[in-house]
Amino acid sequence: MRRVRKIRIPVHRLEVGTVIPFTLLDERDQVLLFRGQTVTKAFLERLRRRAMTTVVAEVVEEVREEAAKEDVSLEVKMKTLSCLEDTMHGLAQGRHVSLEPLEEQVGAILEEVRAHEELVIPIVQLKRHDDFTFTHSLNVAIIALFIGKFLGLGREDLAQLGLGALFHDLGKLKIPPEILRKPSALSDDEWRIIREHPLVAKNLLDNQRALEDLVKFVPLEHHERLDGSGYPLRLGAEAIHLFSRIVAVADVYEALTSQRPYRKPMPVAEAVEYLMGNAGYRLDERVVRVFVAHLSPYQVGDVVRLSDGREAVVSRLNPVLPFRPCVAVRVPDGRGGYITEEIDLARSLTLTIVEELSMKSRVLLPS
Ligand SMILES: [Fe+2]
C-alpha cells in the first residue's frame, strides 16, 4: 500500500549538497524542491528570505496494511478534542453540562484501545502548540487507558478512568494563562495558585450530580505521591486510588516527552529512567512497570537514520525488541528509479538506529 505522509522538517536540518529523498513543500503545498534535487546555498537563502523555519516533506511510503495502524485514529482524537474543549469550558464556567457526548468519545477511544493487538503503547501523536492543556489531557487519557487495559481493568472501570483522565487538569482552566505558560521560575504565590488546580477541579465536578465519584478522584489526586510528598492533600500510599496512580504515571510521562512553550521534549529513554527512578517510592511500581514494559520508543512512520547513514521509515514495531523495529529504506531499482525494501532490525544485527530525524510524536499537526 502506498501512503503519502507529510512531515515537518526544520530548515536548519537542510544541508547544502544533500540530495532530497522527499519532495519539499511550503505551508500552502507549493513545491519548493522536487525529490532527487539537491539543496543549494541559493535555495536555503530563498527560504531564509521568506523567513521560513520549517518545510513540509511529502513522504511516499510503501507500507503493509497492518503496519499502518495508529494507537487511536486521528478522526476520533480530533472529535474528542473539540468535545473536550466544549465540555471543560462549560464546567469551568460552572454551567450544567451534559457529559454524554464526551462519554461517547471515551467509548470510541476505548474501542480502539481494546482492539489494539500489539503489545505496545505507541507514543501519542497528537500535539499542538496552542491549548496544550486539551491535547495533554487527551494524550494522558489515551496512555492511561492503555495502562488500564494492560493492568486488566474491565470495560466499566476503563470508561471511568478515561473520563477522569480527560478531566484531570480541569482546574487549570481557572489558572491565569500568564502563570501557566510562564517561561521563567514561578514565585511562591504563583506555585500556590498552580497547586490549587486539583481542588478547583474537584469543586467544579462536585456540581455535576450525574458524575461518579471515581471520576472526581482522578483530578483531585493526580498530583498526590505515594510517599506523601504530593499535593494538595499530601495523601499517603494507601489513600490514593488506583485510577489516580495510573493517571499520575501517564501525566508525568506525557508532560516530560512533549513540547512546551518553555522547553524541549525529553527523549523517551530519559523519561523512562525518570519513571523507573520514582517507581515504588513516589509512583506506583506496578503501574510504572506495566507502562514501561509496553512502551514503544518508535512509531510507524517515524523517520530515522541508520548506522550505515541511510534514512529509513519505521514500518513495523517489535513488541519484544522495541528498539529494533522493521524499517523501510529506498534502494535503486537499477532502472533509474527506487523500490522500497523492508529491513528487520531484529535480524540485521549490524544495523542500528542512530538518530531520530522526525518523530511522528513530535510532529505538530496543523491546528
Ligand atoms: Fe495537573
PDB file of C-alpha atoms in Angstrom, residues 4-247:
ATOM      1  CA  VAL A   4       1.645   9.807   1.471  1.00  0.00           C
ATOM      2  CA  ARG A   5       2.654  11.351   4.745  1.00  0.00           C
ATOM      3  CA  LYS A   6       3.547  14.954   5.452  1.00  0.00           C
ATOM      4  CA  ILE A   7       6.309  15.644   7.934  1.00  0.00           C
ATOM      5  CA  ARG A   8       7.670  18.978   9.049  1.00  0.00           C
ATOM      6  CA  ILE A   9      11.422  19.387   8.828  1.00  0.00           C
ATOM      7  CA  PRO A  10      13.245  22.312  10.467  1.00  0.00           C
ATOM      8  CA  VAL A  11      15.106  24.364   7.860  1.00  0.00           C
ATOM      9  CA  HIS A  12      18.324  24.140   9.904  1.00  0.00           C
ATOM     10  CA  ARG A  13      18.397  20.393   9.206  1.00  0.00           C
ATOM     11  CA  LEU A  14      18.758  21.001   5.467  1.00  0.00           C
ATOM     12  CA  GLU A  15      22.407  20.910   4.427  1.00  0.00           C
ATOM     13  CA  VAL A  16      23.916  22.222   1.207  1.00  0.00           C
ATOM     14  CA  GLY A  17      24.744  19.321  -1.125  1.00  0.00           C
ATOM     15  CA  THR A  18      22.120  16.921   0.266  1.00  0.00           C
ATOM     16  CA  VAL A  19      20.035  15.103  -2.347  1.00  0.00           C
ATOM     17  CA  ILE A  20      16.487  15.319  -1.046  1.00  0.00           C
ATOM     18  CA  PRO A  21      14.698  11.945  -0.849  1.00  0.00           C
ATOM     19  CA  PHE A  22      11.279  13.603  -0.491  1.00  0.00           C
ATOM     20  CA  THR A  23       9.523  16.428  -2.293  1.00  0.00           C
ATOM     21  CA  LEU A  24       9.603  19.552  -0.131  1.00  0.00           C
ATOM     22  CA  LEU A  25       6.567  21.800   0.102  1.00  0.00           C
ATOM     23  CA  ASP A  26       5.749  25.099   1.745  1.00  0.00           C
ATOM     24  CA  GLU A  27       2.768  25.679   4.057  1.00  0.00           C
ATOM     25  CA  ARG A  28       0.476  26.153   1.040  1.00  0.00           C
ATOM     26  CA  ASP A  29       1.532  22.856  -0.548  1.00  0.00           C
ATOM     27  CA  GLN A  30       3.584  24.647  -3.214  1.00  0.00           C
ATOM     28  CA  VAL A  31       6.615  22.609  -4.261  1.00  0.00           C
ATOM     29  CA  LEU A  32       9.908  24.101  -3.079  1.00  0.00           C
ATOM     30  CA  LEU A  33      12.184  21.280  -4.189  1.00  0.00           C
ATOM     31  CA  PHE A  34      11.374  18.059  -6.029  1.00  0.00           C
ATOM     32  CA  ARG A  35      12.502  14.669  -4.794  1.00  0.00           C
ATOM     33  CA  GLY A  36      16.045  13.947  -6.048  1.00  0.00           C
ATOM     34  CA  GLN A  37      17.041  17.603  -6.355  1.00  0.00           C
ATOM     35  CA  THR A  38      19.993  18.953  -4.392  1.00  0.00           C
ATOM     36  CA  VAL A  39      19.878  21.539  -1.602  1.00  0.00           C
ATOM     37  CA  THR A  40      21.870  24.580  -2.727  1.00  0.00           C
ATOM     38  CA  LYS A  41      23.049  27.689  -0.928  1.00  0.00           C
ATOM     39  CA  ALA A  42      20.693  29.754  -3.094  1.00  0.00           C
ATOM     40  CA  PHE A  43      17.749  27.520  -2.080  1.00  0.00           C
ATOM     41  CA  LEU A  44      18.482  27.956   1.643  1.00  0.00           C
ATOM     42  CA  GLU A  45      18.885  31.703   1.082  1.00  0.00           C
ATOM     43  CA  ARG A  46      15.434  31.769  -0.560  1.00  0.00           C
ATOM     44  CA  LEU A  47      13.884  30.054   2.486  1.00  0.00           C
ATOM     45  CA  ARG A  48      15.651  32.498   4.786  1.00  0.00           C
ATOM     46  CA  ARG A  49      14.299  35.457   2.799  1.00  0.00           C
ATOM     47  CA  ARG A  50      10.777  34.032   3.247  1.00  0.00           C
ATOM     48  CA  ALA A  51      11.517  33.708   6.996  1.00  0.00           C
ATOM     49  CA  MET A  52      10.664  30.006   6.819  1.00  0.00           C
ATOM     50  CA  THR A  53      11.774  27.921   9.792  1.00  0.00           C
ATOM     51  CA  THR A  54      10.220  24.630   8.663  1.00  0.00           C
ATOM     52  CA  VAL A  55       9.398  22.963   5.364  1.00  0.00           C
ATOM     53  CA  VAL A  56       6.990  20.098   4.719  1.00  0.00           C
ATOM     54  CA  ALA A  57       8.344  16.814   3.359  1.00  0.00           C
ATOM     55  CA  GLU A  58       5.946  14.716   1.319  1.00  0.00           C
ATOM     56  CA  VAL A  59       6.968  11.175   2.176  1.00  0.00           C
ATOM     57  CA  VAL A  60       5.629   8.395  -0.015  1.00  0.00           C
ATOM     58  CA  GLU A  61       5.812   5.127   1.854  1.00  0.00           C
ATOM     59  CA  GLU A  62       5.196   1.563   0.807  1.00  0.00           C
ATOM     60  CA  VAL A  63       3.774   0.049   3.952  1.00  0.00           C
ATOM     61  CA  ARG A  64       1.980  -3.126   4.783  1.00  0.00           C
ATOM     62  CA  GLU A  65      -1.665  -2.632   5.506  1.00  0.00           C
ATOM     63  CA  GLU A  66      -1.450  -3.961   9.066  1.00  0.00           C
ATOM     64  CA  ALA A  67       1.536  -1.767   9.828  1.00  0.00           C
ATOM     65  CA  ALA A  68      -0.435   1.406   9.213  1.00  0.00           C
ATOM     66  CA  LYS A  69      -2.349   1.103  12.472  1.00  0.00           C
ATOM     67  CA  GLU A  70      -2.401   4.065  14.763  1.00  0.00           C
ATOM     68  CA  ASP A  71      -2.948   3.997  18.522  1.00  0.00           C
ATOM     69  CA  VAL A  72      -6.235   5.841  18.192  1.00  0.00           C
ATOM     70  CA  SER A  73      -7.390   7.239  14.858  1.00  0.00           C
ATOM     71  CA  LEU A  74      -6.901  10.903  14.154  1.00  0.00           C
ATOM     72  CA  GLU A  75     -10.618  11.296  13.478  1.00  0.00           C
ATOM     73  CA  VAL A  76     -11.548  10.086  16.981  1.00  0.00           C
ATOM     74  CA  LYS A  77      -8.819  12.246  18.529  1.00  0.00           C
ATOM     75  CA  MET A  78      -9.937  15.420  16.758  1.00  0.00           C
ATOM     76  CA  LYS A  79     -13.595  14.817  17.607  1.00  0.00           C
ATOM     77  CA  THR A  80     -12.721  14.108  21.261  1.00  0.00           C
ATOM     78  CA  LEU A  81     -10.584  17.205  21.412  1.00  0.00           C
ATOM     79  CA  SER A  82     -13.345  19.543  20.268  1.00  0.00           C
ATOM     80  CA  CYS A  83     -15.877  17.820  22.540  1.00  0.00           C
ATOM     81  CA  LEU A  84     -13.432  18.070  25.455  1.00  0.00           C
ATOM     82  CA  GLU A  85     -12.855  21.789  24.884  1.00  0.00           C
ATOM     83  CA  ASP A  86     -16.602  22.492  24.906  1.00  0.00           C
ATOM     84  CA  THR A  87     -17.254  20.346  27.990  1.00  0.00           C
ATOM     85  CA  MET A  88     -14.306  21.680  30.001  1.00  0.00           C
ATOM     86  CA  HIS A  89     -15.121  25.310  29.218  1.00  0.00           C
ATOM     87  CA  GLY A  90     -18.723  24.669  30.257  1.00  0.00           C
ATOM     88  CA  LEU A  91     -17.641  23.032  33.539  1.00  0.00           C
ATOM     89  CA  ALA A  92     -15.111  25.780  34.284  1.00  0.00           C
ATOM     90  CA  GLN A  93     -17.867  28.370  33.879  1.00  0.00           C
ATOM     91  CA  GLY A  94     -19.978  26.451  36.397  1.00  0.00           C
ATOM     92  CA  ARG A  95     -22.659  25.634  33.829  1.00  0.00           C
ATOM     93  CA  HIS A  96     -24.561  22.389  33.965  1.00  0.00           C
ATOM     94  CA  VAL A  97     -23.084  20.399  31.118  1.00  0.00           C
ATOM     95  CA  SER A  98     -24.254  17.168  29.538  1.00  0.00           C
ATOM     96  CA  LEU A  99     -21.384  14.712  29.746  1.00  0.00           C
ATOM     97  CA  GLU A 100     -22.944  12.298  27.297  1.00  0.00           C
ATOM     98  CA  PRO A 101     -21.073  13.431  24.162  1.00  0.00           C
ATOM     99  CA  LEU A 102     -17.739  13.121  25.956  1.00  0.00           C
ATOM    100  CA  GLU A 103     -18.683   9.745  27.428  1.00  0.00           C
ATOM    101  CA  GLU A 104     -19.439   8.605  23.894  1.00  0.00           C
ATOM    102  CA  GLN A 105     -15.995   9.744  22.787  1.00  0.00           C
ATOM    103  CA  VAL A 106     -14.358   7.865  25.681  1.00  0.00           C
ATOM    104  CA  GLY A 107     -16.268   4.808  24.438  1.00  0.00           C
ATOM    105  CA  ALA A 108     -14.884   5.347  20.917  1.00  0.00           C
ATOM    106  CA  ILE A 109     -11.306   5.680  22.238  1.00  0.00           C
ATOM    107  CA  LEU A 110     -11.806   2.617  24.380  1.00  0.00           C
ATOM    108  CA  GLU A 111     -12.964   0.532  21.419  1.00  0.00           C
ATOM    109  CA  GLU A 112      -9.766   1.378  19.569  1.00  0.00           C
ATOM    110  CA  VAL A 113      -7.530   0.851  22.604  1.00  0.00           C
ATOM    111  CA  ARG A 114      -9.121  -2.540  23.251  1.00  0.00           C
ATOM    112  CA  ALA A 115      -8.843  -3.555  19.581  1.00  0.00           C
ATOM    113  CA  HIS A 116      -5.127  -2.747  19.504  1.00  0.00           C
ATOM    114  CA  GLU A 117      -3.481  -6.131  19.454  1.00  0.00           C
ATOM    115  CA  GLU A 118       0.167  -5.171  19.512  1.00  0.00           C
ATOM    116  CA  LEU A 119       1.660  -5.151  22.938  1.00  0.00           C
ATOM    117  CA  VAL A 120       2.992  -1.645  22.556  1.00  0.00           C
ATOM    118  CA  ILE A 121       1.768   1.736  23.578  1.00  0.00           C
ATOM    119  CA  PRO A 122       2.595   3.894  20.613  1.00  0.00           C
ATOM    120  CA  ILE A 123       3.713   7.343  21.597  1.00  0.00           C
ATOM    121  CA  VAL A 124       0.671   9.532  21.246  1.00  0.00           C
ATOM    122  CA  GLN A 125       0.862  11.606  18.110  1.00  0.00           C
ATOM    123  CA  LEU A 126      -1.418  14.494  18.554  1.00  0.00           C
ATOM    124  CA  LYS A 127       0.470  17.593  19.532  1.00  0.00           C
ATOM    125  CA  ARG A 128      -0.369  21.228  19.013  1.00  0.00           C
ATOM    126  CA  HIS A 129       1.433  24.206  20.391  1.00  0.00           C
ATOM    127  CA  ASP A 130      -1.746  26.007  21.343  1.00  0.00           C
ATOM    128  CA  ASP A 131      -4.151  24.876  24.042  1.00  0.00           C
ATOM    129  CA  PHE A 132      -1.754  22.297  25.339  1.00  0.00           C
ATOM    130  CA  THR A 133      -3.998  21.592  28.324  1.00  0.00           C
ATOM    131  CA  PHE A 134      -6.530  19.940  25.993  1.00  0.00           C
ATOM    132  CA  THR A 135      -4.080  17.938  23.896  1.00  0.00           C
ATOM    133  CA  HIS A 136      -2.198  16.989  27.059  1.00  0.00           C
ATOM    134  CA  SER A 137      -5.458  15.784  28.632  1.00  0.00           C
ATOM    135  CA  LEU A 138      -6.338  13.696  25.588  1.00  0.00           C
ATOM    136  CA  ASN A 139      -2.854  12.175  25.393  1.00  0.00           C
ATOM    137  CA  VAL A 140      -2.882  11.384  29.108  1.00  0.00           C
ATOM    138  CA  ALA A 141      -6.305   9.734  28.765  1.00  0.00           C
ATOM    139  CA  ILE A 142      -5.149   7.527  25.874  1.00  0.00           C
ATOM    140  CA  ILE A 143      -1.980   6.485  27.728  1.00  0.00           C
ATOM    141  CA  ALA A 144      -3.980   5.865  30.932  1.00  0.00           C
ATOM    142  CA  LEU A 145      -6.439   3.662  29.034  1.00  0.00           C
ATOM    143  CA  PHE A 146      -3.610   1.596  27.568  1.00  0.00           C
ATOM    144  CA  ILE A 147      -2.117   1.156  31.055  1.00  0.00           C
ATOM    145  CA  GLY A 148      -5.559   0.259  32.464  1.00  0.00           C
ATOM    146  CA  LYS A 149      -6.101  -2.270  29.714  1.00  0.00           C
ATOM    147  CA  PHE A 150      -2.726  -3.911  30.338  1.00  0.00           C
ATOM    148  CA  LEU A 151      -3.489  -3.968  34.071  1.00  0.00           C
ATOM    149  CA  GLY A 152      -6.596  -5.977  33.230  1.00  0.00           C
ATOM    150  CA  LEU A 153      -9.303  -3.430  34.149  1.00  0.00           C
ATOM    151  CA  GLY A 154     -12.821  -4.140  32.889  1.00  0.00           C
ATOM    152  CA  ARG A 155     -14.826  -2.008  30.469  1.00  0.00           C
ATOM    153  CA  GLU A 156     -16.760  -0.038  33.098  1.00  0.00           C
ATOM    154  CA  ASP A 157     -13.604   0.789  35.048  1.00  0.00           C
ATOM    155  CA  LEU A 158     -11.820   1.827  31.870  1.00  0.00           C
ATOM    156  CA  ALA A 159     -14.699   4.136  30.878  1.00  0.00           C
ATOM    157  CA  GLN A 160     -14.466   5.925  34.248  1.00  0.00           C
ATOM    158  CA  LEU A 161     -10.690   6.012  34.170  1.00  0.00           C
ATOM    159  CA  GLY A 162     -10.839   7.576  30.684  1.00  0.00           C
ATOM    160  CA  LEU A 163     -13.281  10.291  31.725  1.00  0.00           C
ATOM    161  CA  GLY A 164     -11.346  11.040  34.925  1.00  0.00           C
ATOM    162  CA  ALA A 165      -8.107  11.282  32.935  1.00  0.00           C
ATOM    163  CA  LEU A 166      -9.697  13.669  30.411  1.00  0.00           C
ATOM    164  CA  PHE A 167     -10.744  15.929  33.313  1.00  0.00           C
ATOM    165  CA  HIS A 168      -7.532  15.595  35.342  1.00  0.00           C
ATOM    166  CA  ASP A 169      -6.344  19.134  34.623  1.00  0.00           C
ATOM    167  CA  LEU A 170      -9.782  20.773  34.513  1.00  0.00           C
ATOM    168  CA  GLY A 171      -8.715  23.072  37.356  1.00  0.00           C
ATOM    169  CA  LYS A 172      -6.007  24.567  35.141  1.00  0.00           C
ATOM    170  CA  LEU A 173      -8.684  26.388  33.181  1.00  0.00           C
ATOM    171  CA  LYS A 174      -9.025  28.647  36.206  1.00  0.00           C
ATOM    172  CA  ILE A 175      -5.306  29.478  36.326  1.00  0.00           C
ATOM    173  CA  PRO A 176      -4.329  32.689  34.513  1.00  0.00           C
ATOM    174  CA  PRO A 177      -2.544  31.723  31.253  1.00  0.00           C
ATOM    175  CA  GLU A 178       0.390  34.015  32.077  1.00  0.00           C
ATOM    176  CA  ILE A 179       1.182  31.808  35.089  1.00  0.00           C
ATOM    177  CA  LEU A 180       0.542  28.548  33.230  1.00  0.00           C
ATOM    178  CA  ARG A 181       2.821  29.490  30.354  1.00  0.00           C
ATOM    179  CA  LYS A 182       5.417  31.464  32.293  1.00  0.00           C
ATOM    180  CA  PRO A 183       8.813  30.572  30.822  1.00  0.00           C
ATOM    181  CA  SER A 184      10.768  31.592  33.940  1.00  0.00           C
ATOM    182  CA  ALA A 185      10.709  30.411  37.556  1.00  0.00           C
ATOM    183  CA  LEU A 186       7.403  30.792  39.408  1.00  0.00           C
ATOM    184  CA  SER A 187       7.051  32.827  42.595  1.00  0.00           C
ATOM    185  CA  ASP A 188       5.745  31.215  45.803  1.00  0.00           C
ATOM    186  CA  ASP A 189       2.340  32.786  45.224  1.00  0.00           C
ATOM    187  CA  GLU A 190       2.199  31.502  41.640  1.00  0.00           C
ATOM    188  CA  TRP A 191       3.084  27.985  42.835  1.00  0.00           C
ATOM    189  CA  ARG A 192       0.330  28.185  45.405  1.00  0.00           C
ATOM    190  CA  ILE A 193      -2.174  29.001  42.639  1.00  0.00           C
ATOM    191  CA  ILE A 194      -0.913  26.108  40.467  1.00  0.00           C
ATOM    192  CA  ARG A 195      -1.140  23.683  43.380  1.00  0.00           C
ATOM    193  CA  GLU A 196      -4.784  24.539  43.870  1.00  0.00           C
ATOM    194  CA  HIS A 197      -5.874  23.152  40.490  1.00  0.00           C
ATOM    195  CA  PRO A 198      -6.773  19.652  41.806  1.00  0.00           C
ATOM    196  CA  LEU A 199      -9.126  21.129  44.412  1.00  0.00           C
ATOM    197  CA  VAL A 200     -10.580  23.586  41.909  1.00  0.00           C
ATOM    198  CA  ALA A 201     -11.377  20.672  39.577  1.00  0.00           C
ATOM    199  CA  LYS A 202     -12.981  18.657  42.382  1.00  0.00           C
ATOM    200  CA  ASN A 203     -15.224  21.612  43.296  1.00  0.00           C
ATOM    201  CA  LEU A 204     -16.265  22.161  39.676  1.00  0.00           C
ATOM    202  CA  LEU A 205     -17.071  18.463  39.251  1.00  0.00           C
ATOM    203  CA  ASP A 206     -18.966  18.275  42.560  1.00  0.00           C
ATOM    204  CA  ASN A 207     -21.652  20.403  40.901  1.00  0.00           C
ATOM    205  CA  GLN A 208     -22.222  17.672  38.318  1.00  0.00           C
ATOM    206  CA  ARG A 209     -24.514  15.333  40.183  1.00  0.00           C
ATOM    207  CA  ALA A 210     -24.516  12.690  37.460  1.00  0.00           C
ATOM    208  CA  LEU A 211     -20.789  12.142  37.729  1.00  0.00           C
ATOM    209  CA  GLU A 212     -19.420   9.058  39.513  1.00  0.00           C
ATOM    210  CA  ASP A 213     -17.153   9.764  42.484  1.00  0.00           C
ATOM    211  CA  LEU A 214     -14.408   7.669  40.912  1.00  0.00           C
ATOM    212  CA  VAL A 215     -14.176  10.153  38.044  1.00  0.00           C
ATOM    213  CA  LYS A 216     -13.703  13.025  40.524  1.00  0.00           C
ATOM    214  CA  PHE A 217     -10.873  11.294  42.412  1.00  0.00           C
ATOM    215  CA  VAL A 218      -8.558  11.486  39.438  1.00  0.00           C
ATOM    216  CA  PRO A 219      -8.473  15.304  39.093  1.00  0.00           C
ATOM    217  CA  LEU A 220      -8.179  15.610  42.893  1.00  0.00           C
ATOM    218  CA  GLU A 221      -5.425  13.034  43.385  1.00  0.00           C
ATOM    219  CA  HIS A 222      -3.277  13.007  40.257  1.00  0.00           C
ATOM    220  CA  HIS A 223      -0.511  15.064  41.921  1.00  0.00           C
ATOM    221  CA  GLU A 224      -0.517  13.032  45.136  1.00  0.00           C
ATOM    222  CA  ARG A 225       2.539  10.817  45.573  1.00  0.00           C
ATOM    223  CA  LEU A 226       2.886   7.515  47.437  1.00  0.00           C
ATOM    224  CA  ASP A 227       5.442   8.926  49.919  1.00  0.00           C
ATOM    225  CA  GLY A 228       3.121  11.795  50.863  1.00  0.00           C
ATOM    226  CA  SER A 229       5.199  14.408  49.014  1.00  0.00           C
ATOM    227  CA  GLY A 230       2.426  15.322  46.568  1.00  0.00           C
ATOM    228  CA  TYR A 231      -0.363  17.897  46.686  1.00  0.00           C
ATOM    229  CA  PRO A 232      -2.963  19.194  47.543  1.00  0.00           C
ATOM    230  CA  LEU A 233      -3.832  16.792  50.418  1.00  0.00           C
ATOM    231  CA  ARG A 234      -0.430  15.082  50.907  1.00  0.00           C
ATOM    232  CA  LEU A 235      -2.175  11.721  50.853  1.00  0.00           C
ATOM    233  CA  GLY A 236      -0.191   8.583  51.618  1.00  0.00           C
ATOM    234  CA  ALA A 237       0.033   5.431  49.509  1.00  0.00           C
ATOM    235  CA  GLU A 238      -2.998   3.662  50.951  1.00  0.00           C
ATOM    236  CA  ALA A 239      -5.287   6.653  50.315  1.00  0.00           C
ATOM    237  CA  ILE A 240      -4.533   7.171  46.630  1.00  0.00           C
ATOM    238  CA  HIS A 241      -6.933   5.433  44.235  1.00  0.00           C
ATOM    239  CA  LEU A 242      -5.536   3.145  41.529  1.00  0.00           C
ATOM    240  CA  PHE A 243      -7.037   5.371  38.783  1.00  0.00           C
ATOM    241  CA  SER A 244      -5.156   8.382  40.191  1.00  0.00           C
ATOM    242  CA  ARG A 245      -1.910   6.364  40.315  1.00  0.00           C
ATOM    243  CA  ILE A 246      -2.358   5.388  36.661  1.00  0.00           C
ATOM    244  CA  VAL A 247      -3.061   8.969  35.604  1.00  0.00           C
TER     245      VAL A 247
END
